[in-house]
Structures are given as C-alpha cells and as structure tokens.
Amino acid sequence: MDKTQRSKLTKIAVGIAAAAVVVLGGMYIVGSSSGSVPAATVDFASISPEQKQKLSDRGLQVFRAADCAACHSSPTTGAELAGGMAMVTPMGTLYGTNISPSKEHGIGNWSADDLYRAVARGMAPGRKNLYPAMPYASYHDITRADVDALWVWLQAQPAVEVANRQPEMNFPFSIRPGLALWNALERPAGEQNLGGVPEADNTLDRGAYLVNTLGHCGECHTPRTASFAMDLKKSLAGNVIEGAYAPDLRPKAMAERGWSEQDLVQFLRTGLSSQGVMTMGMFPVLEHSSSHLDERDLKAMAAYLMQGEKPQLAAAQPAEAPQTPVSANGERVYVGLCAGCHGVDGQGQPHSSLRLDTNTTAMFPTPLNLVRVIREGMPERDLAHGERMQAMPGFAEQLSNEDMADLVNYMRVRWGRQKGDVTPSQVADAIKTAESH
C-alpha cells in the first residue's frame, strides 16, 4: 500500500470517526434533555387550604395507583418514602431512593416541574439521568394534573432523614451519562397531557391509563428487546423477571385461564381469587397499591384487561392425568405432600389453602413459578380486606429434581391443560433462574 492509499484510508477513518462523534453527541444531547415541560395546572402560591387538601387527597390516590411505595419503601422499617428497596437487574442492583420531603436526602428541594421531569422523562434536577428502573417509559403519559397533585401530597408528608444507597451497577452500565444514549433510542416521546385523568365513566380509557401508565404493568409483564426496552409489539404478553414469570395479561390469554372481570376486581382488591393469590413480586403491589384503589378504578382496569372476553375454563372439563409411570409418581408425591391441605381433587380450603383445580400457575407456558412455590413455600400472610392465607412449607429438601418434575407434570396435566413434558433438567434450570435473583 503506497503513501497515497494510506492517506485516503486515514481520511476515510477520520471521517467515519468524526461522523460517529457527531451522531453520538447528538444522541447524548437528545437523551440528556427532558424537553419542554407543560405548565402546572394550578398556581401553588395562591391555592386555598381547601384546594390544597383536595389536591393532596388526589395525590395520595396517584401515589397508590402508581405503586410508588413498592420501590421507594424501606425494606427494614417499612417507611413508604424512605427508599432502600433493592431492584436486581441483569446489569446490576439499584435501590429505591428517598422521596420524602427531606431537603438533604429526599425531594424537599424539588419543584413540581422537577417532579414532572423525573416521573415523565427520567431526568432529576441537575440534568441527572435516572435509570429506567424508574418506569418513566410508562409514566411518560402521566397527566400534568396528576403530577401536580402527587407533588402536593409528597411535600406534605414527614421528612425521612435516611441517606440514599448508591447503585451497584456493572460496567459499563455504571456510567450514568450513557443512559442518555438509551434515552435517545428508547425513551418514548412525552405526551405533555395537560388534562385530567380519564374519568370513570369512560371506563376503557380510564383502565388503559391505570394499567399502562400509572400502574406500569408492562414493566414486568411485557417482554424486553435486546436493549432491555419494553417490546411494545408484544405488550403485556408475559415475561420472566426477577426469577419469576409475570404472566400474559392479554384478553384472550386471561380468558383461557378462566378469568372474568369480577375475578380480577376481587384479586386486585383482596389479593385472592379462585385463580390464585398475590405472591412473589405481586404481593407488594397488593400491599401498597391495588388494595387501596377505588372500586371504580379496579373495575376500569379489569374491563380494559378483559376487553369483553369471557372466561373459557369453566366450560372445559378438567383433564385427567394419564396413567403413566411419570404421572403415577407425580400423583403419589401430590397425595403425600399436597393433598392434606389442597385436597385430593385440588379443591383447597377457603381462606386457608388455595384451590388448585382453577389455579392459573399450572396453566402457564413455563413451570418456573410452580417449581418455585413448591420448593420455597409461601409465608403466612394477611392479605387485604379480611382475606389471609396460611403458611405453605417449602419442599426443596424433600424433592429431587426428578420427583419435582413428576409432581409438576401431574399438576400441569390434571389442572393446567398443559403437556406433561417438564424434565428434571428444566427443573434445574428453573431453580437456577430463581436463585440468580
């Protein structure tokens, strides 16, 4: 290669590098900007005490519907604004931050505009990019009126003087400015909705707002792309997250698993229905959010999720486990370990042990949750509105992977209408997935 050719190649390389710098620089500028912020819906300096109380009451409703406490509570004291809850991701561990009015550790110095930028655009004061574990990809559609009400309520709460715990992210995800590049590619455009929340008489719109925006259900129930953004082409189609399966919430899938709108309202309000109990990642949702919601909102969520679909499972005849060596051993294990509480036919005991003949866990396409519950058990819990469940012991020490596979297959065939094809190797994989979180 002569000198002229080397010079041309050098110029091409320099040009490509310069173009890359320009592109990345542009992406950084876009991704590190919160864009324009809609004007506040109230004049905070001139509102009357009555107006302020009304706003605060609405702010509490927003706080519950948005499930803020699930991530921003203290895992040690339970204080709902103190922060410290760990969120384990493939990129490292994040901790919920202090969102009390503490001026040193919380958001006591934030304006309502600051709160809007953080919630809807993922940008804290000082142009600090938030990690998208803060679900601004869902909250981007939140109304300015709801943010204003939330700000009034938050600022009226007692300050919690607890320092924030720093993220423990793996390289290169520990480089926070890199989040601007993710934002440029994946952050939805802000809707800058100035109006109020869709009202209860517009049920489907209200339900969509509660499910997709405030409730941010898709953050767990929607599959992720290679960049860990929600794959909105498969919205609510089910996803494995934090070592558990967050099931498919689309209307047809819900109906196939026997759900009705009435069942969903009961499940969201009390944590219990004939389809199962809120456990794993859903129990904090019950504790901090859904059990506190107005019944009209719960009905709106159920109507949106079901879209008029009717339960199909009730019309189906329960499958009988085939008399093979596998199912015979699974039945033996079930009768020995499970039938004492859940019944030989899976009928359960009211307010004590779950029904299995209508339980959806055996109906999922993956056995992950079923394996976890059998191995780990469940603690005794008061649920909500008078419902409770007794403790279920875990059987990790009693069951080999082979026995677990047989038991899972027996339950999936008999009550889940699934093939009995779970192998000991798949059980081992499920255990590994669970233990990685």
Tab-separated table of C-alpha atoms in Angstrom:
chain	number	residue	atom	x	y	z
A	1	MET	CA	0.000	0.000	0.000
A	2	ASP	CA	1.558	3.268	-1.125
A	3	LYS	CA	1.511	6.574	0.703
A	4	THR	CA	-1.444	7.953	-1.296
A	5	GLN	CA	-3.652	4.946	-0.473
A	6	ARG	CA	-2.735	5.145	3.208
A	7	SER	CA	-3.620	8.818	3.217
A	8	LYS	CA	-7.029	8.107	1.653
A	9	LEU	CA	-7.768	5.363	4.189
A	10	THR	CA	-6.731	7.640	7.016
A	11	LYS	CA	-9.079	10.368	5.780
A	12	ILE	CA	-11.940	7.858	5.487
A	13	ALA	CA	-11.300	6.581	9.010
A	14	VAL	CA	-11.139	10.104	10.377
A	15	GLY	CA	-14.365	10.972	8.576
A	16	ILE	CA	-16.142	7.912	9.974
A	17	ALA	CA	-14.883	8.690	13.469
A	18	ALA	CA	-15.981	12.324	13.158
A	19	ALA	CA	-19.427	11.262	11.954
A	20	ALA	CA	-19.707	8.817	14.861
A	21	VAL	CA	-18.796	11.572	17.317
A	22	VAL	CA	-21.416	13.877	15.787
A	23	VAL	CA	-24.096	11.160	15.913
A	24	LEU	CA	-23.258	10.130	19.475
A	25	GLY	CA	-23.047	13.752	20.528
A	26	GLY	CA	-26.457	14.434	19.062
A	27	MET	CA	-27.893	11.366	20.766
A	28	TYR	CA	-26.374	12.490	24.069
A	29	ILE	CA	-27.912	15.942	23.750
A	30	VAL	CA	-31.331	14.481	22.941
A	31	GLY	CA	-31.158	11.801	25.620
A	32	SER	CA	-29.933	14.118	28.364
A	33	SER	CA	-32.677	16.663	27.768
A	34	SER	CA	-36.065	16.477	29.429
A	35	GLY	CA	-37.650	18.529	26.672
A	36	SER	CA	-40.312	21.117	27.334
A	37	VAL	CA	-42.413	20.787	30.458
A	38	PRO	CA	-46.147	21.512	30.388
A	39	ALA	CA	-47.269	24.326	32.640
A	40	ALA	CA	-48.602	23.489	36.072
A	41	THR	CA	-52.356	23.064	36.264
A	42	VAL	CA	-52.617	25.104	39.479
A	43	ASP	CA	-50.992	28.180	40.971
A	44	PHE	CA	-49.377	26.643	44.044
A	45	ALA	CA	-48.738	30.045	45.618
A	46	SER	CA	-52.384	31.070	45.697
A	47	ILE	CA	-54.412	27.906	46.339
A	48	SER	CA	-56.656	27.868	49.384
A	49	PRO	CA	-56.271	25.335	52.209
A	50	GLU	CA	-59.388	23.556	50.914
A	51	GLN	CA	-57.959	23.345	47.385
A	52	LYS	CA	-54.643	22.146	48.755
A	53	GLN	CA	-56.343	19.388	50.747
A	54	LYS	CA	-58.317	18.322	47.695
A	55	LEU	CA	-55.108	18.184	45.673
A	56	SER	CA	-53.378	16.236	48.425
A	57	ASP	CA	-56.205	13.695	48.529
A	58	ARG	CA	-55.868	13.205	44.787
A	59	GLY	CA	-52.090	12.987	45.146
A	60	LEU	CA	-52.458	10.086	47.562
A	61	GLN	CA	-54.643	8.314	45.009
A	62	VAL	CA	-51.958	8.857	42.354
A	63	PHE	CA	-49.265	7.624	44.758
A	64	ARG	CA	-51.242	4.402	45.306
A	65	ALA	CA	-52.219	3.861	41.691
A	66	ALA	CA	-48.631	4.437	40.538
A	67	ASP	CA	-47.363	1.951	43.157
A	68	CYS	CA	-44.550	4.299	44.188
A	69	ALA	CA	-44.122	2.660	47.594
A	70	ALA	CA	-43.251	-0.744	46.137
A	71	CYS	CA	-39.818	0.587	45.149
A	72	HIS	CA	-39.420	3.591	47.443
A	73	SER	CA	-40.203	1.900	50.777
A	74	SER	CA	-37.575	0.904	53.297
A	75	PRO	CA	-37.073	-2.878	53.419
A	76	THR	CA	-36.071	-2.604	57.081
A	77	THR	CA	-38.533	-0.125	58.601
A	78	GLY	CA	-41.345	-0.223	56.056
A	79	ALA	CA	-41.413	3.584	55.798
A	80	GLU	CA	-43.031	4.159	52.418
A	81	LEU	CA	-40.931	7.130	51.270
A	82	ALA	CA	-37.546	6.286	52.786
A	83	GLY	CA	-36.129	4.281	49.884
A	84	GLY	CA	-33.646	1.436	50.029
A	85	MET	CA	-35.606	-1.342	48.286
A	86	ALA	CA	-33.234	-3.390	46.119
A	87	MET	CA	-34.047	-3.930	42.447
A	88	VAL	CA	-31.887	-6.673	40.955
A	89	THR	CA	-31.374	-6.367	37.194
A	90	PRO	CA	-29.090	-8.171	34.711
A	91	MET	CA	-26.964	-5.002	34.707
A	92	GLY	CA	-26.553	-4.714	38.477
A	93	THR	CA	-28.532	-3.685	41.537
A	94	LEU	CA	-30.392	-0.421	42.026
A	95	TYR	CA	-32.002	0.889	45.195
A	96	GLY	CA	-35.192	2.883	45.507
A	97	THR	CA	-34.441	6.459	46.511
A	98	ASN	CA	-35.733	8.629	49.336
A	99	ILE	CA	-38.760	10.552	48.011
A	100	SER	CA	-39.763	12.169	51.300
A	101	PRO	CA	-39.557	15.984	51.681
A	102	SER	CA	-36.121	15.693	53.292
A	103	LYS	CA	-34.040	18.557	51.923
A	104	GLU	CA	-30.801	16.647	52.436
A	105	HIS	CA	-31.723	13.132	51.263
A	106	GLY	CA	-35.097	13.384	49.548
A	107	ILE	CA	-37.005	15.699	47.242
A	108	GLY	CA	-37.683	18.552	49.635
A	109	ASN	CA	-35.940	20.999	47.303
A	110	TRP	CA	-37.770	19.827	44.191
A	111	SER	CA	-40.417	21.888	42.424
A	112	ALA	CA	-43.481	20.370	40.792
A	113	ASP	CA	-41.697	20.850	37.454
A	114	ASP	CA	-38.745	18.845	38.789
A	115	LEU	CA	-41.075	16.014	39.783
A	116	TYR	CA	-42.678	16.015	36.328
A	117	ARG	CA	-39.262	15.781	34.631
A	118	ALA	CA	-38.256	12.871	36.853
A	119	VAL	CA	-41.507	10.934	36.569
A	120	ALA	CA	-42.343	11.518	32.901
A	121	ARG	CA	-38.883	11.990	31.378
A	122	GLY	CA	-36.419	10.246	33.687
A	123	MET	CA	-34.443	13.392	34.486
A	124	ALA	CA	-33.670	14.501	38.041
A	125	PRO	CA	-32.553	18.059	38.885
A	126	GLY	CA	-29.062	18.863	37.669
A	127	ARG	CA	-29.688	17.009	34.363
A	128	LYS	CA	-29.135	13.717	36.146
A	129	ASN	CA	-30.374	10.785	34.084
A	130	LEU	CA	-32.363	8.257	36.072
A	131	TYR	CA	-32.017	4.563	35.376
A	132	PRO	CA	-35.128	3.233	33.576
A	133	ALA	CA	-35.893	1.014	36.570
A	134	MET	CA	-37.729	4.233	37.392
A	135	PRO	CA	-40.553	3.433	34.944
A	136	TYR	CA	-40.618	6.713	33.074
A	137	ALA	CA	-41.055	4.727	29.858
A	138	SER	CA	-44.550	4.003	31.208
A	139	TYR	CA	-45.105	7.187	33.195
A	140	HIS	CA	-44.402	9.357	30.133
A	141	ASP	CA	-48.165	9.564	29.536
A	142	ILE	CA	-48.964	10.764	33.065
A	143	THR	CA	-51.102	13.895	33.167
A	144	ARG	CA	-49.583	17.087	34.499
A	145	ALA	CA	-52.581	17.375	36.827
A	146	ASP	CA	-51.717	14.050	38.435
A	147	VAL	CA	-48.079	15.067	38.888
A	148	ASP	CA	-49.132	18.358	40.483
A	149	ALA	CA	-51.400	16.527	42.921
A	150	LEU	CA	-48.688	13.982	43.706
A	151	TRP	CA	-46.185	16.773	44.407
A	152	VAL	CA	-48.572	18.466	46.844
A	153	TRP	CA	-49.134	15.186	48.703
A	154	LEU	CA	-45.440	14.255	48.826
A	155	GLN	CA	-44.400	17.669	50.131
A	156	ALA	CA	-46.996	17.392	52.915
A	157	GLN	CA	-45.526	14.140	54.281
A	158	PRO	CA	-42.992	13.952	57.147
A	159	ALA	CA	-39.382	14.106	56.042
A	160	VAL	CA	-37.424	10.874	56.458
A	161	GLU	CA	-33.760	11.599	57.139
A	162	VAL	CA	-32.277	8.467	55.564
A	163	ALA	CA	-29.418	8.669	53.080
A	164	ASN	CA	-29.787	7.067	49.670
A	165	ARG	CA	-27.888	3.915	48.867
A	166	GLN	CA	-25.748	4.170	45.761
A	167	PRO	CA	-26.387	1.922	42.733
A	168	GLU	CA	-24.213	-1.163	42.337
A	169	MET	CA	-24.204	-1.416	38.556
A	170	ASN	CA	-21.797	-3.434	36.462
A	171	PHE	CA	-19.508	-1.712	33.945
A	172	PRO	CA	-20.368	-0.104	31.513
A	173	PHE	CA	-23.876	0.401	32.957
A	174	SER	CA	-22.299	2.204	35.901
A	175	ILE	CA	-21.513	5.111	33.552
A	176	ARG	CA	-24.650	7.162	34.130
A	177	PRO	CA	-24.174	9.581	31.172
A	178	GLY	CA	-24.505	6.522	28.933
A	179	LEU	CA	-28.191	6.475	29.861
A	180	ALA	CA	-28.629	9.458	27.569
A	181	LEU	CA	-27.865	7.194	24.605
A	182	TRP	CA	-30.502	4.702	25.768
A	183	ASN	CA	-32.981	7.553	26.148
A	184	ALA	CA	-32.281	8.792	22.632
A	185	LEU	CA	-33.103	5.346	21.263
A	186	GLU	CA	-35.812	4.047	23.582
A	187	ARG	CA	-37.438	6.787	25.674
A	188	PRO	CA	-40.977	7.477	24.432
A	189	ALA	CA	-41.878	10.993	23.480
A	190	GLY	CA	-43.681	12.809	26.272
A	191	GLU	CA	-47.372	13.313	25.640
A	192	GLN	CA	-47.490	16.507	27.727
A	193	ASN	CA	-51.062	15.724	28.712
A	194	LEU	CA	-52.471	18.852	30.310
A	195	GLY	CA	-55.926	17.493	31.062
A	196	GLY	CA	-57.239	15.483	33.931
A	197	VAL	CA	-57.278	11.739	34.308
A	198	PRO	CA	-59.783	9.892	32.086
A	199	GLU	CA	-62.913	9.686	34.177
A	200	ALA	CA	-64.545	6.515	35.432
A	201	ASP	CA	-67.472	6.860	33.029
A	202	ASN	CA	-65.009	6.411	30.160
A	203	THR	CA	-64.123	3.009	31.517
A	204	LEU	CA	-61.733	1.629	28.897
A	205	ASP	CA	-59.704	4.855	28.633
A	206	ARG	CA	-59.507	5.078	32.404
A	207	GLY	CA	-58.488	1.416	32.612
A	208	ALA	CA	-55.809	1.879	29.964
A	209	TYR	CA	-54.380	4.847	31.877
A	210	LEU	CA	-54.331	2.904	35.150
A	211	VAL	CA	-52.837	-0.267	33.636
A	212	ASN	CA	-50.342	1.138	31.150
A	213	THR	CA	-49.344	4.476	32.676
A	214	LEU	CA	-49.843	4.737	36.427
A	215	GLY	CA	-49.835	1.003	37.176
A	216	HIS	CA	-46.932	0.460	34.722
A	217	CYS	CA	-47.946	-3.204	34.467
A	218	GLY	CA	-45.983	-3.593	31.246
A	219	GLU	CA	-42.683	-3.023	33.040
A	220	CYS	CA	-42.938	-6.592	34.356
A	221	HIS	CA	-45.490	-8.229	32.044
A	222	THR	CA	-44.079	-7.098	28.663
A	223	PRO	CA	-41.102	-8.893	27.058
A	224	ARG	CA	-37.899	-6.914	26.625
A	225	THR	CA	-35.900	-6.167	23.498
A	226	ALA	CA	-32.127	-6.648	23.178
A	227	SER	CA	-31.692	-3.142	24.638
A	228	PHE	CA	-33.967	-4.019	27.586
A	229	ALA	CA	-36.706	-1.681	26.425
A	230	MET	CA	-40.282	-2.931	26.543
A	231	ASP	CA	-41.236	-4.674	23.302
A	232	LEU	CA	-44.497	-2.808	22.765
A	233	LYS	CA	-45.391	-5.054	19.823
A	234	LYS	CA	-45.876	-7.733	22.500
A	235	SER	CA	-47.369	-5.522	25.174
A	236	LEU	CA	-48.434	-7.480	28.298
A	237	ALA	CA	-47.564	-10.802	26.593
A	238	GLY	CA	-45.721	-12.173	29.637
A	239	ASN	CA	-42.100	-12.026	30.727
A	240	VAL	CA	-39.611	-13.642	33.105
A	241	ILE	CA	-38.350	-11.015	35.545
A	242	GLU	CA	-36.561	-11.223	38.900
A	243	GLY	CA	-36.637	-15.003	38.813
A	244	ALA	CA	-40.397	-15.352	38.238
A	245	TYR	CA	-42.837	-15.443	35.350
A	246	ALA	CA	-45.085	-12.382	35.047
A	247	PRO	CA	-47.934	-13.904	33.040
A	248	ASP	CA	-49.612	-12.912	29.803
A	249	LEU	CA	-52.288	-10.288	30.581
A	250	ARG	CA	-53.798	-10.024	27.114
A	251	PRO	CA	-57.563	-10.582	26.997
A	252	LYS	CA	-57.618	-13.930	25.202
A	253	ALA	CA	-54.910	-15.407	27.427
A	254	MET	CA	-56.693	-14.196	30.548
A	255	ALA	CA	-59.992	-15.713	29.399
A	256	GLU	CA	-58.296	-19.007	28.557
A	257	ARG	CA	-57.035	-19.171	32.135
A	258	GLY	CA	-60.552	-18.672	33.461
A	259	TRP	CA	-60.503	-15.012	34.455
A	260	SER	CA	-63.583	-12.801	34.476
A	261	GLU	CA	-63.785	-9.094	35.216
A	262	GLN	CA	-65.312	-9.888	38.617
A	263	ASP	CA	-62.451	-12.263	39.441
A	264	LEU	CA	-59.901	-9.591	38.539
A	265	VAL	CA	-61.561	-6.972	40.711
A	266	GLN	CA	-61.567	-9.390	43.650
A	267	PHE	CA	-57.944	-10.385	43.011
A	268	LEU	CA	-56.700	-6.800	42.805
A	269	ARG	CA	-58.708	-5.710	45.846
A	270	THR	CA	-58.102	-8.629	48.233
A	271	GLY	CA	-55.109	-10.458	46.747
A	272	LEU	CA	-57.080	-13.699	46.420
A	273	SER	CA	-59.402	-15.324	43.898
A	274	SER	CA	-60.096	-18.809	42.630
A	275	GLN	CA	-57.243	-18.286	40.161
A	276	GLY	CA	-54.615	-17.817	42.871
A	277	VAL	CA	-53.052	-15.491	45.411
A	278	MET	CA	-50.779	-12.479	45.082
A	279	THR	CA	-47.284	-13.623	45.921
A	280	MET	CA	-43.664	-13.033	44.820
A	281	GLY	CA	-43.463	-9.649	43.081
A	282	MET	CA	-47.217	-9.124	43.168
A	283	PHE	CA	-47.618	-9.055	46.941
A	284	PRO	CA	-46.083	-5.563	47.278
A	285	VAL	CA	-48.475	-4.404	44.546
A	286	LEU	CA	-51.383	-5.542	46.714
A	287	GLU	CA	-49.880	-4.128	49.903
A	288	HIS	CA	-49.022	-0.689	48.569
A	289	SER	CA	-51.305	-0.173	45.590
A	290	SER	CA	-54.227	-2.228	44.342
A	291	SER	CA	-55.864	-2.887	47.730
A	292	HIS	CA	-56.120	0.890	48.237
A	293	LEU	CA	-57.777	1.729	44.921
A	294	ASP	CA	-61.355	2.824	44.461
A	295	GLU	CA	-63.584	0.002	43.212
A	296	ARG	CA	-64.484	2.028	40.133
A	297	ASP	CA	-60.817	2.120	39.198
A	298	LEU	CA	-60.436	-1.610	39.793
A	299	LYS	CA	-63.442	-2.242	37.553
A	300	ALA	CA	-61.934	0.018	34.880
A	301	MET	CA	-58.661	-1.919	35.000
A	302	ALA	CA	-60.495	-5.243	34.762
A	303	ALA	CA	-62.633	-4.024	31.860
A	304	TYR	CA	-59.549	-2.827	29.983
A	305	LEU	CA	-57.624	-6.060	30.558
A	306	MET	CA	-60.521	-8.345	29.598
A	307	GLN	CA	-61.879	-6.269	26.664
A	308	GLY	CA	-65.186	-8.102	26.894
A	309	GLU	CA	-63.672	-11.612	26.811
A	310	LYS	CA	-65.481	-14.208	28.908
A	311	PRO	CA	-63.814	-16.971	30.941
A	312	GLN	CA	-63.365	-20.154	28.943
A	313	LEU	CA	-62.023	-22.504	31.578
A	314	ALA	CA	-65.316	-23.067	33.357
A	315	ALA	CA	-66.786	-24.716	30.270
A	316	ALA	CA	-63.836	-27.074	29.886
A	317	GLN	CA	-63.747	-30.456	31.525
A	318	PRO	CA	-60.756	-30.952	33.837
A	319	ALA	CA	-58.122	-33.130	32.270
A	320	GLU	CA	-57.286	-36.418	33.901
A	321	ALA	CA	-53.644	-37.276	34.370
A	322	PRO	CA	-52.709	-40.218	32.114
A	323	GLN	CA	-51.764	-43.385	33.909
A	324	THR	CA	-48.081	-43.415	33.026
A	325	PRO	CA	-45.139	-44.079	35.347
A	326	VAL	CA	-44.383	-40.355	35.376
A	327	SER	CA	-47.871	-39.199	36.357
A	328	ALA	CA	-48.279	-42.113	38.754
A	329	ASN	CA	-45.222	-40.947	40.679
A	330	GLY	CA	-46.426	-37.370	40.438
A	331	GLU	CA	-49.781	-38.379	41.882
A	332	ARG	CA	-48.038	-40.292	44.674
A	333	VAL	CA	-45.980	-37.217	45.557
A	334	TYR	CA	-49.029	-34.948	45.356
A	335	VAL	CA	-51.138	-37.126	47.647
A	336	GLY	CA	-48.271	-37.429	50.110
A	337	LEU	CA	-47.244	-33.769	50.276
A	338	CYS	CA	-50.072	-31.606	48.961
A	339	ALA	CA	-53.475	-33.259	49.292
A	340	GLY	CA	-53.678	-32.778	53.059
A	341	CYS	CA	-54.220	-29.042	52.561
A	342	HIS	CA	-55.232	-28.686	48.919
A	343	GLY	CA	-57.453	-31.786	48.694
A	344	VAL	CA	-57.125	-34.878	46.536
A	345	ASP	CA	-59.074	-33.136	43.783
A	346	GLY	CA	-57.417	-29.745	44.295
A	347	GLN	CA	-60.452	-28.089	45.846
A	348	GLY	CA	-58.441	-26.348	48.610
A	349	GLN	CA	-59.865	-24.845	51.798
A	350	PRO	CA	-61.473	-21.386	51.923
A	351	HIS	CA	-59.309	-18.617	53.434
A	352	SER	CA	-56.622	-21.178	54.233
A	353	SER	CA	-55.144	-23.122	51.316
A	354	LEU	CA	-55.520	-22.388	47.633
A	355	ARG	CA	-57.678	-24.193	45.164
A	356	LEU	CA	-55.510	-25.916	42.577
A	357	ASP	CA	-58.234	-27.068	40.194
A	358	THR	CA	-58.699	-23.458	38.998
A	359	ASN	CA	-55.285	-22.068	39.919
A	360	THR	CA	-53.566	-20.473	36.940
A	361	THR	CA	-49.976	-21.246	37.971
A	362	ALA	CA	-50.221	-24.742	36.452
A	363	MET	CA	-51.533	-23.180	33.220
A	364	PHE	CA	-48.525	-21.005	32.468
A	365	PRO	CA	-46.331	-21.932	29.488
A	366	THR	CA	-43.328	-22.157	31.811
A	367	PRO	CA	-43.223	-24.249	35.013
A	368	LEU	CA	-40.976	-21.656	36.711
A	369	ASN	CA	-43.489	-20.272	39.229
A	370	LEU	CA	-44.889	-23.697	40.079
A	371	VAL	CA	-41.409	-25.044	40.789
A	372	ARG	CA	-40.614	-22.014	42.927
A	373	VAL	CA	-43.754	-22.203	45.042
A	374	ILE	CA	-43.330	-25.937	45.668
A	375	ARG	CA	-39.645	-25.557	46.573
A	376	GLU	CA	-39.823	-22.309	48.562
A	377	GLY	CA	-43.331	-22.376	50.002
A	378	MET	CA	-45.169	-19.205	50.979
A	379	PRO	CA	-45.257	-17.310	54.268
A	380	GLU	CA	-48.419	-16.847	56.282
A	381	ARG	CA	-49.873	-13.521	55.261
A	382	ASP	CA	-52.703	-11.181	55.961
A	383	LEU	CA	-53.766	-10.073	52.503
A	384	ALA	CA	-56.344	-7.263	52.289
A	385	HIS	CA	-59.936	-6.560	53.269
A	386	GLY	CA	-60.094	-9.522	55.625
A	387	GLU	CA	-58.501	-12.157	53.409
A	388	ARG	CA	-55.483	-14.165	54.535
A	389	MET	CA	-53.555	-17.295	53.687
A	390	GLN	CA	-51.880	-19.781	55.967
A	391	ALA	CA	-48.216	-20.634	55.530
A	392	MET	CA	-47.199	-23.247	52.984
A	393	PRO	CA	-43.963	-25.112	53.695
A	394	GLY	CA	-41.307	-25.463	51.035
A	395	PHE	CA	-40.254	-28.908	49.873
A	396	ALA	CA	-36.816	-28.197	48.445
A	397	GLU	CA	-35.175	-30.719	50.800
A	398	GLN	CA	-37.748	-33.468	50.243
A	399	LEU	CA	-37.934	-33.476	46.435
A	400	SER	CA	-35.305	-34.448	43.911
A	401	ASN	CA	-35.436	-32.793	40.510
A	402	GLU	CA	-36.975	-35.998	39.164
A	403	ASP	CA	-39.754	-36.019	41.768
A	404	MET	CA	-40.319	-32.294	41.261
A	405	ALA	CA	-40.670	-32.812	37.504
A	406	ASP	CA	-43.182	-35.626	38.063
A	407	LEU	CA	-45.211	-33.553	40.537
A	408	VAL	CA	-45.209	-30.500	38.282
A	409	ASN	CA	-46.230	-32.608	35.291
A	410	TYR	CA	-49.059	-34.205	37.250
A	411	MET	CA	-50.455	-30.791	38.232
A	412	ARG	CA	-49.966	-29.236	34.794
A	413	VAL	CA	-51.708	-32.120	33.052
A	414	ARG	CA	-54.541	-32.524	35.528
A	415	TRP	CA	-55.408	-28.873	36.158
A	416	GLY	CA	-53.332	-26.787	33.783
A	417	ARG	CA	-54.254	-28.347	30.454
A	418	GLN	CA	-50.550	-28.458	29.655
A	419	LYS	CA	-48.387	-31.255	28.350
A	420	GLY	CA	-46.601	-33.269	30.998
A	421	ASP	CA	-43.209	-32.762	29.401
A	422	VAL	CA	-41.224	-30.910	32.081
A	423	THR	CA	-37.860	-32.631	32.550
A	424	PRO	CA	-35.526	-32.745	35.575
A	425	SER	CA	-33.137	-30.603	33.530
A	426	GLN	CA	-35.837	-27.932	33.145
A	427	VAL	CA	-36.466	-28.075	36.880
A	428	ALA	CA	-32.757	-27.455	37.442
A	429	ASP	CA	-32.884	-24.508	35.038
A	430	ALA	CA	-35.893	-23.074	36.879
A	431	ILE	CA	-34.056	-23.358	40.196
A	432	LYS	CA	-31.043	-21.612	38.708
A	433	THR	CA	-33.232	-18.800	37.364
A	434	ALA	CA	-34.896	-18.337	40.749
A	435	GLU	CA	-31.636	-18.402	42.693
A	436	SER	CA	-29.982	-15.875	40.377
A	437	HIS	CA	-32.290	-13.249	41.871
